Coordinates of C-alpha atoms and ligand atoms in Angstrom, one line a residue:
M86 CA 113.2 101.7 117.6
A87 CA 112.4 105.3 118.9
G88 CA 112.4 108.6 118.0
I89 CA 112.6 112.2 119.0
Y90 CA 110.6 115.4 118.0
I91 CA 111.7 118.7 118.8
H92 CA 109.0 121.6 119.2
I93 CA 110.5 125.1 118.1
P94 CA 107.4 127.3 118.5
F95 CA 108.4 130.2 116.5
C96 CA 107.2 131.7 113.0
R97 CA 108.1 134.6 111.0
Q98 CA 104.2 135.5 110.4
A99 CA 101.1 133.7 111.1
C100 CA 99.5 131.6 108.8
N101 CA 95.8 132.2 108.8
Y102 CA 94.8 128.4 108.9
C103 CA 97.3 127.3 111.7
N104 CA 96.5 125.8 115.1
F105 CA 99.8 124.7 116.0
H106 CA 101.4 126.3 119.1
F107 CA 103.9 129.0 118.0
V108 CA 104.4 132.7 118.6
T109 CA 105.6 135.3 116.1
S110 CA 107.9 137.1 118.5
L111 CA 111.7 135.6 118.7
R112 CA 111.9 137.6 122.2
L113 CA 112.1 134.3 124.3
K114 CA 113.9 132.2 121.8
D115 CA 117.4 132.2 123.7
E116 CA 115.4 131.3 127.1
L117 CA 113.5 128.5 125.2
I118 CA 116.7 126.8 123.7
A119 CA 118.0 126.7 127.0
A120 CA 115.1 125.2 128.6
L121 CA 114.6 122.7 126.0
I122 CA 118.3 121.6 126.4
Q123 CA 117.6 121.5 130.0
E124 CA 114.5 119.3 129.4
I125 CA 116.6 116.7 127.5
N126 CA 119.3 116.6 130.1
I127 CA 116.8 116.0 132.9
T128 CA 114.1 113.7 131.3
L129 CA 113.8 110.1 132.8
L130 CA 111.1 109.2 130.4
F131 CA 113.2 106.5 128.2
D132 CA 115.2 103.8 130.1
G133 CA 118.4 104.5 128.4
N134 CA 118.5 101.5 126.4
E135 CA 116.4 102.5 123.5
T136 CA 118.1 103.3 120.1
I137 CA 117.0 106.6 118.5
E138 CA 116.4 106.0 114.9
T139 CA 114.8 109.3 114.0
I140 CA 114.9 112.8 115.0
Y141 CA 112.6 115.6 114.0
F142 CA 112.5 119.3 114.3
G143 CA 109.2 120.4 113.7
G144 CA 107.0 123.6 114.8
G145 CA 106.5 126.4 114.3
T146 CA 109.7 127.1 111.8
P147 CA 113.1 125.5 112.9
S148 CA 114.5 126.8 109.9
L149 CA 114.5 130.2 112.0
L150 CA 117.0 128.5 114.2
L151 CA 120.6 129.8 114.1
K152 CA 123.3 127.2 113.4
D153 CA 124.5 127.2 117.0
D154 CA 120.9 126.4 118.1
V155 CA 120.9 123.6 116.0
N156 CA 123.9 122.1 117.0
R157 CA 123.5 122.8 120.6
I158 CA 120.3 120.8 120.7
L159 CA 122.0 118.2 118.5
E160 CA 124.9 117.8 121.1
A161 CA 122.5 117.5 124.0
L162 CA 120.6 114.8 122.2
H163 CA 123.7 112.9 121.5
K164 CA 125.3 113.3 124.8
K165 CA 121.9 112.0 126.4
F166 CA 120.5 109.3 124.0
D167 CA 122.2 106.5 121.9
I168 CA 121.6 107.8 118.5
A169 CA 122.0 105.2 115.4
G170 CA 125.0 106.4 113.2
T171 CA 122.1 105.6 110.5
A172 CA 119.3 107.9 112.1
E173 CA 117.0 110.1 109.8
V174 CA 117.6 113.8 111.4
A175 CA 115.1 115.7 109.7
L176 CA 114.1 119.7 109.9
E177 CA 111.1 121.5 108.9
A178 CA 111.9 124.6 106.7
N179 CA 110.1 127.3 105.0
P180 CA 111.1 128.5 101.5
D181 CA 111.9 131.9 102.7
D182 CA 114.8 130.6 105.1
V183 CA 116.1 128.3 102.4
N184 CA 119.5 129.5 101.1
P185 CA 122.9 128.2 99.9
G186 CA 124.3 129.2 103.2
K187 CA 121.9 127.8 105.6
L188 CA 121.5 124.4 103.7
S189 CA 125.3 123.9 104.1
E190 CA 125.1 124.7 107.8
W191 CA 122.3 122.0 108.1
L192 CA 124.1 119.4 106.3
A193 CA 127.3 120.2 108.5
A194 CA 125.1 119.8 111.6
G195 CA 124.0 116.3 110.5
I196 CA 120.5 117.3 109.2
N197 CA 119.8 114.8 106.3
R198 CA 116.2 115.1 105.5
L199 CA 114.0 118.5 105.0
S200 CA 110.6 118.9 105.1
V201 CA 109.6 122.1 103.3
G202 CA 106.6 124.1 103.9
I203 CA 105.3 125.2 100.4
Q204 CA 101.8 124.7 100.5
S205 CA 101.3 126.3 96.8
F206 CA 103.2 127.6 93.9
D207 CA 100.5 130.2 93.3
E208 CA 101.2 133.6 94.5
A209 CA 97.4 134.4 95.2
E210 CA 97.0 131.5 97.1
L211 CA 99.9 131.9 99.3
V212 CA 99.0 135.6 100.0
W213 CA 95.3 134.4 100.6
M214 CA 96.9 131.8 103.4
N215 CA 99.2 134.5 104.8
R216 CA 102.4 132.6 104.0
A217 CA 105.6 134.5 104.5
H218 CA 107.1 133.4 101.1
T219 CA 106.5 134.2 97.5
A220 CA 105.6 131.6 94.6
A221 CA 109.2 132.4 93.3
E222 CA 110.8 131.5 96.6
S223 CA 108.5 128.0 96.5
L224 CA 109.9 127.2 93.2
Q225 CA 113.7 128.2 94.0
C226 CA 114.0 126.4 97.4
I227 CA 113.8 123.1 95.7
D228 CA 116.6 123.6 93.1
E229 CA 118.6 125.1 96.0
I230 CA 118.1 122.0 98.1
K231 CA 119.0 119.6 95.4
N232 CA 121.9 121.7 94.4
A233 CA 123.1 121.7 98.3
G234 CA 123.0 118.1 98.2
F235 CA 119.9 117.1 100.2
S236 CA 118.5 114.1 97.8
N237 CA 116.1 113.3 100.8
F238 CA 113.4 116.1 101.3
S239 CA 109.7 116.5 101.2
I240 CA 107.3 119.2 100.3
D241 CA 103.8 119.9 102.0
L242 CA 101.1 121.2 99.6
I243 CA 97.5 121.9 100.5
Y244 CA 94.4 121.5 98.5
G245 CA 90.9 122.7 98.6
S246 CA 91.3 126.3 99.3
P247 CA 88.4 128.4 97.7
L248 CA 91.2 129.9 95.2
L249 CA 92.6 126.6 94.1
T250 CA 90.9 125.7 90.6
N251 CA 91.6 121.9 89.5
D252 CA 94.1 123.5 86.7
N253 CA 96.0 125.0 89.4
W254 CA 96.0 122.2 91.6
K255 CA 97.3 120.1 88.3
R256 CA 100.1 122.8 88.0
N257 CA 100.9 122.4 91.5
V258 CA 101.5 118.9 91.5
D259 CA 103.2 118.8 87.9
I260 CA 105.8 121.1 89.5
V261 CA 106.7 118.3 91.9
F262 CA 107.1 115.7 88.8
E263 CA 109.2 118.2 87.1
K264 CA 111.6 119.0 89.9
N265 CA 111.6 115.2 90.6
V266 CA 110.4 115.6 94.4
P267 CA 111.0 112.5 96.2
H268 CA 108.2 112.8 98.8
I269 CA 105.2 114.9 99.2
S270 CA 102.7 115.5 102.1
C271 CA 99.2 116.7 101.1
Y272 CA 96.6 118.0 103.3
A273 CA 93.0 119.2 102.7
L274 CA 92.9 122.8 103.9
T275 CA 90.8 122.8 107.3
V276 CA 89.3 125.4 108.8
E277 CA 90.2 125.0 112.7
P278 CA 88.3 126.7 115.4
K279 CA 89.8 129.9 116.8
T280 CA 92.1 130.5 114.0
A281 CA 92.4 133.7 111.9
L282 CA 90.8 131.8 109.0
S283 CA 87.9 130.7 111.1
K284 CA 87.3 134.0 112.2
L285 CA 87.6 135.9 108.6
I286 CA 85.1 133.3 107.1
T287 CA 82.4 134.1 110.0
Q288 CA 83.0 137.6 109.1
H289 CA 82.3 136.9 105.5
K290 CA 85.7 138.3 104.6
K291 CA 86.7 135.0 103.2
A292 CA 85.0 132.3 101.3
N293 CA 84.7 128.9 103.1
T294 CA 86.1 125.6 101.8
D295 CA 83.9 123.4 99.6
P296 CA 84.0 119.5 100.8
D297 CA 83.1 118.2 97.4
K298 CA 85.7 120.1 95.6
Q299 CA 87.9 119.0 98.2
S300 CA 87.2 115.4 97.6
E301 CA 87.6 115.9 94.1
Q302 CA 90.9 117.3 94.4
F303 CA 91.9 114.5 96.7
L304 CA 90.6 111.9 94.3
L305 CA 92.3 113.5 91.3
L306 CA 95.8 113.9 93.6
M307 CA 95.9 110.2 94.0
Q308 CA 95.2 109.4 90.6
W309 CA 98.2 111.9 89.3
M310 CA 100.4 110.4 92.0
R311 CA 100.1 106.8 91.4
N312 CA 100.5 107.3 87.5
A313 CA 104.0 109.2 88.5
G314 CA 105.2 105.9 90.2
Y315 CA 104.7 107.4 93.9
D316 CA 103.9 105.2 96.5
H317 CA 100.7 106.4 98.4
Y318 CA 101.9 105.0 101.7
E319 CA 99.8 106.9 104.0
I320 CA 96.6 108.8 103.5
S321 CA 98.4 112.2 103.5
N322 CA 101.9 110.9 102.0
Y323 CA 103.4 109.9 98.6
A324 CA 107.1 108.9 98.4
L325 CA 109.3 107.6 95.4
P326 CA 110.6 104.2 96.0
G327 CA 112.6 104.1 99.2
M328 CA 111.9 107.6 100.1
R329 CA 109.4 107.4 102.7
S330 CA 109.4 109.4 106.0
K331 CA 110.9 107.0 108.6
H332 CA 110.1 109.5 111.5
N333 CA 106.6 109.5 110.4
S334 CA 106.2 105.8 109.9
S335 CA 107.6 105.1 113.3
Y336 CA 104.4 106.9 114.7
W337 CA 101.9 105.2 112.7
S338 CA 103.5 102.0 113.4
G339 CA 103.1 102.6 117.2
E340 CA 106.8 103.2 118.1
K341 CA 108.0 104.9 121.2
Y342 CA 108.8 108.9 120.6
Y343 CA 109.9 111.4 122.9
G344 CA 108.9 115.1 122.4
F345 CA 110.8 118.0 123.5
G346 CA 109.4 121.6 124.0
P347 CA 106.3 123.6 124.7
S348 CA 103.3 121.6 123.5
A349 CA 105.2 118.4 122.3
H350 CA 104.0 115.0 122.8
S351 CA 105.6 111.9 123.9
F352 CA 104.5 108.0 124.0
D353 CA 106.7 105.3 125.8
G354 CA 104.4 102.5 124.7
T355 CA 101.5 102.9 127.0
C356 CA 101.6 106.3 128.3
R357 CA 101.0 109.6 126.7
R358 CA 102.5 113.2 127.8
W359 CA 102.3 116.3 126.3
N360 CA 104.0 119.4 127.5
V361 CA 102.5 122.8 128.3
A362 CA 101.7 124.8 125.1
N363 CA 102.9 128.2 126.6
N364 CA 106.5 129.3 126.1
S365 CA 106.6 131.4 129.3
V366 CA 105.4 128.6 131.7
Y367 CA 107.6 126.2 130.0
I368 CA 110.6 128.1 130.4
Q369 CA 110.0 129.1 134.1
S370 CA 109.2 125.4 135.0
L371 CA 112.6 124.1 133.6
Q372 CA 114.4 127.1 135.2
K373 CA 112.9 125.8 138.7
G374 CA 114.2 122.1 137.6
G375 CA 110.9 120.7 136.4
I376 CA 109.2 119.6 133.3
P377 CA 105.7 121.1 132.8
F378 CA 103.6 118.2 131.3
E379 CA 100.1 116.4 132.0
E380 CA 99.8 112.3 130.8
E381 CA 97.5 109.5 130.7
K382 CA 97.8 106.1 130.6
L383 CA 96.3 104.6 127.7
T384 CA 93.9 101.7 128.4
S385 CA 94.1 98.4 126.0
T386 CA 90.9 99.8 124.3
Q387 CA 92.5 103.2 123.5
R388 CA 95.9 101.4 122.3
L389 CA 93.5 99.2 119.9
N390 CA 91.4 102.1 118.7
E391 CA 94.5 104.0 117.8
Y392 CA 95.9 101.0 115.8
I393 CA 92.7 101.1 113.9
M394 CA 93.0 104.7 113.1
T395 CA 96.6 104.8 112.2
S396 CA 96.6 101.5 110.3
L397 CA 93.7 102.2 108.0
R398 CA 95.6 105.5 106.9
T399 CA 98.4 103.2 105.9
V400 CA 99.0 101.5 102.4
E401 CA 99.6 98.0 104.2
G402 CA 96.1 98.6 105.9
L403 CA 94.9 97.0 109.3
S404 CA 96.3 93.4 110.0
I405 CA 93.8 91.2 111.6
D406 CA 96.5 89.1 113.2
K407 CA 98.5 92.2 115.0
V408 CA 94.9 92.9 116.5
V409 CA 94.4 89.0 117.4
A410 CA 98.0 89.0 118.7
G411 CA 97.8 92.4 120.7
F412 CA 94.3 92.4 121.8
G413 CA 92.6 88.9 121.6
K414 CA 90.5 87.2 118.9
Q415 CA 87.1 88.3 119.8
F416 CA 88.4 91.7 118.4
G417 CA 90.1 90.4 115.3
E418 CA 86.6 88.7 114.6
K419 CA 84.3 91.8 115.1
I420 CA 86.7 94.0 113.1
M421 CA 86.7 91.5 110.2
L422 CA 82.8 91.2 110.3
L423 CA 82.6 95.2 110.0
G424 CA 85.3 95.0 107.7
K425 CA 83.2 93.0 105.1
K426 CA 80.3 95.4 105.3
Y427 CA 82.7 97.9 103.9
A428 CA 84.2 95.9 101.5
G429 CA 80.7 95.4 100.0
S430 CA 80.3 99.0 99.5
N431 CA 83.6 99.4 97.6
K432 CA 85.3 101.3 100.5
L433 CA 87.6 98.5 101.5
I434 CA 89.4 95.2 100.5
V435 CA 90.2 92.4 102.7
Q436 CA 93.5 91.1 101.6
N437 CA 95.7 88.5 103.4
A438 CA 93.9 89.5 106.6
H439 CA 94.3 92.9 106.0
L440 CA 91.7 95.7 105.6
I441 CA 93.0 98.1 103.3
L442 CA 90.9 101.2 102.1
T443 CA 90.2 101.9 98.5
D444 CA 90.8 105.6 96.9
E445 CA 86.9 106.0 97.6
G446 CA 87.3 104.6 101.2
K447 CA 90.1 107.2 101.8
L448 CA 87.6 109.8 101.6
F449 CA 86.0 108.2 104.5
A450 CA 88.8 107.0 106.7
D451 CA 87.8 109.0 109.8
G452 CA 84.2 107.7 109.6
I453 CA 85.2 104.1 108.9
A454 CA 87.7 103.8 111.5
A455 CA 85.4 105.5 114.0
D456 CA 82.8 102.8 113.2
L457 CA 85.3 100.0 113.9
F458 CA 86.3 101.5 117.3
F459 CA 85.4 99.8 120.7
E460 CA 84.1 101.1 123.9
Ligands
LIG343 S1 104.8 128.4 109.3 FE1 103.6 126.7 109.8 S2 103.4 126.5 112.2 FE2 104.1 128.8 111.3 S3 102.0 129.6 111.4 FE3 102.5 128.8 109.1 S4 101.6 126.7 109.1 FE4 101.7 127.5 111.3

């Protein structure tokens, strides 16, 4: 099983917390799509025997693409790769791009899952984040998506902004339940260095986030989602039965993936590659017939640490048997020993040779993983 990620580095406006690779001018869009198709045509990374089970258009804002852009990219992928008939083909969309016309174009192109960047249903919060859509559009797009016939879709929500009270957080999540949204991804607002938000906080023009409030809102969320019957299958992701994201699940289980477009990452099982995060350099290199990337070959220790990090974030947890089979008995024994220490402090449970984080432990997931890492 393998997946494909397509990075579309254009956005309507810059959300103040965002540190992804994007630009707000569409000036180079046509050249970039041509370069991206060229990258698909000339890549040698996969050996040609892989069946592609998932395709994901991320960004940036792929919902800014025209029908022809999406069709041409998919056509190039189908020519180059063996794509399963049952493949999950997902596209990230922002509420201001969703309308009945676009939805039927996406369905006709073969998109069968949408991931919608809603972030909040509260107008003041959306303005605070400098999102390009309104709260009314956040609400309306869910009905339009369902009416168009998309049964498989997800929405992103952000918690922990200084404006978000626990009551408003409950209201946001209640809308998910009222509208029977099949999947949600929820992230704590993170103040990344060099973002507009970081600058505004330094200049005292915006309030900073409060880690205690973020922890409280995460604990509340886990409880609400569980009570509503959602499967909390990864630390930031919740799905109704059968509605997990195949694409993200394959990342977390270490499957191969190829990323096309500026800043896109690829992984072939041992080697990680990342394309240049600069649209002009990306276009010029592809026009000259080269793919501008850097790469590193992961050592066995790096692969083990990655497995520790990603598996601890999943509901299935870290499998000691997998560690023993993939890396050796001594690593499994050491992890089990450390795991028992955390089990004593109620941060994880040890069950059927798996280490599984408790709700409390999920607040410390990164720190616990780092403690289990090998050098
Ligand atoms: S729409 Fe998404 S990618 Fe674009 S600036 Fe906002 S958060 Fe970043």
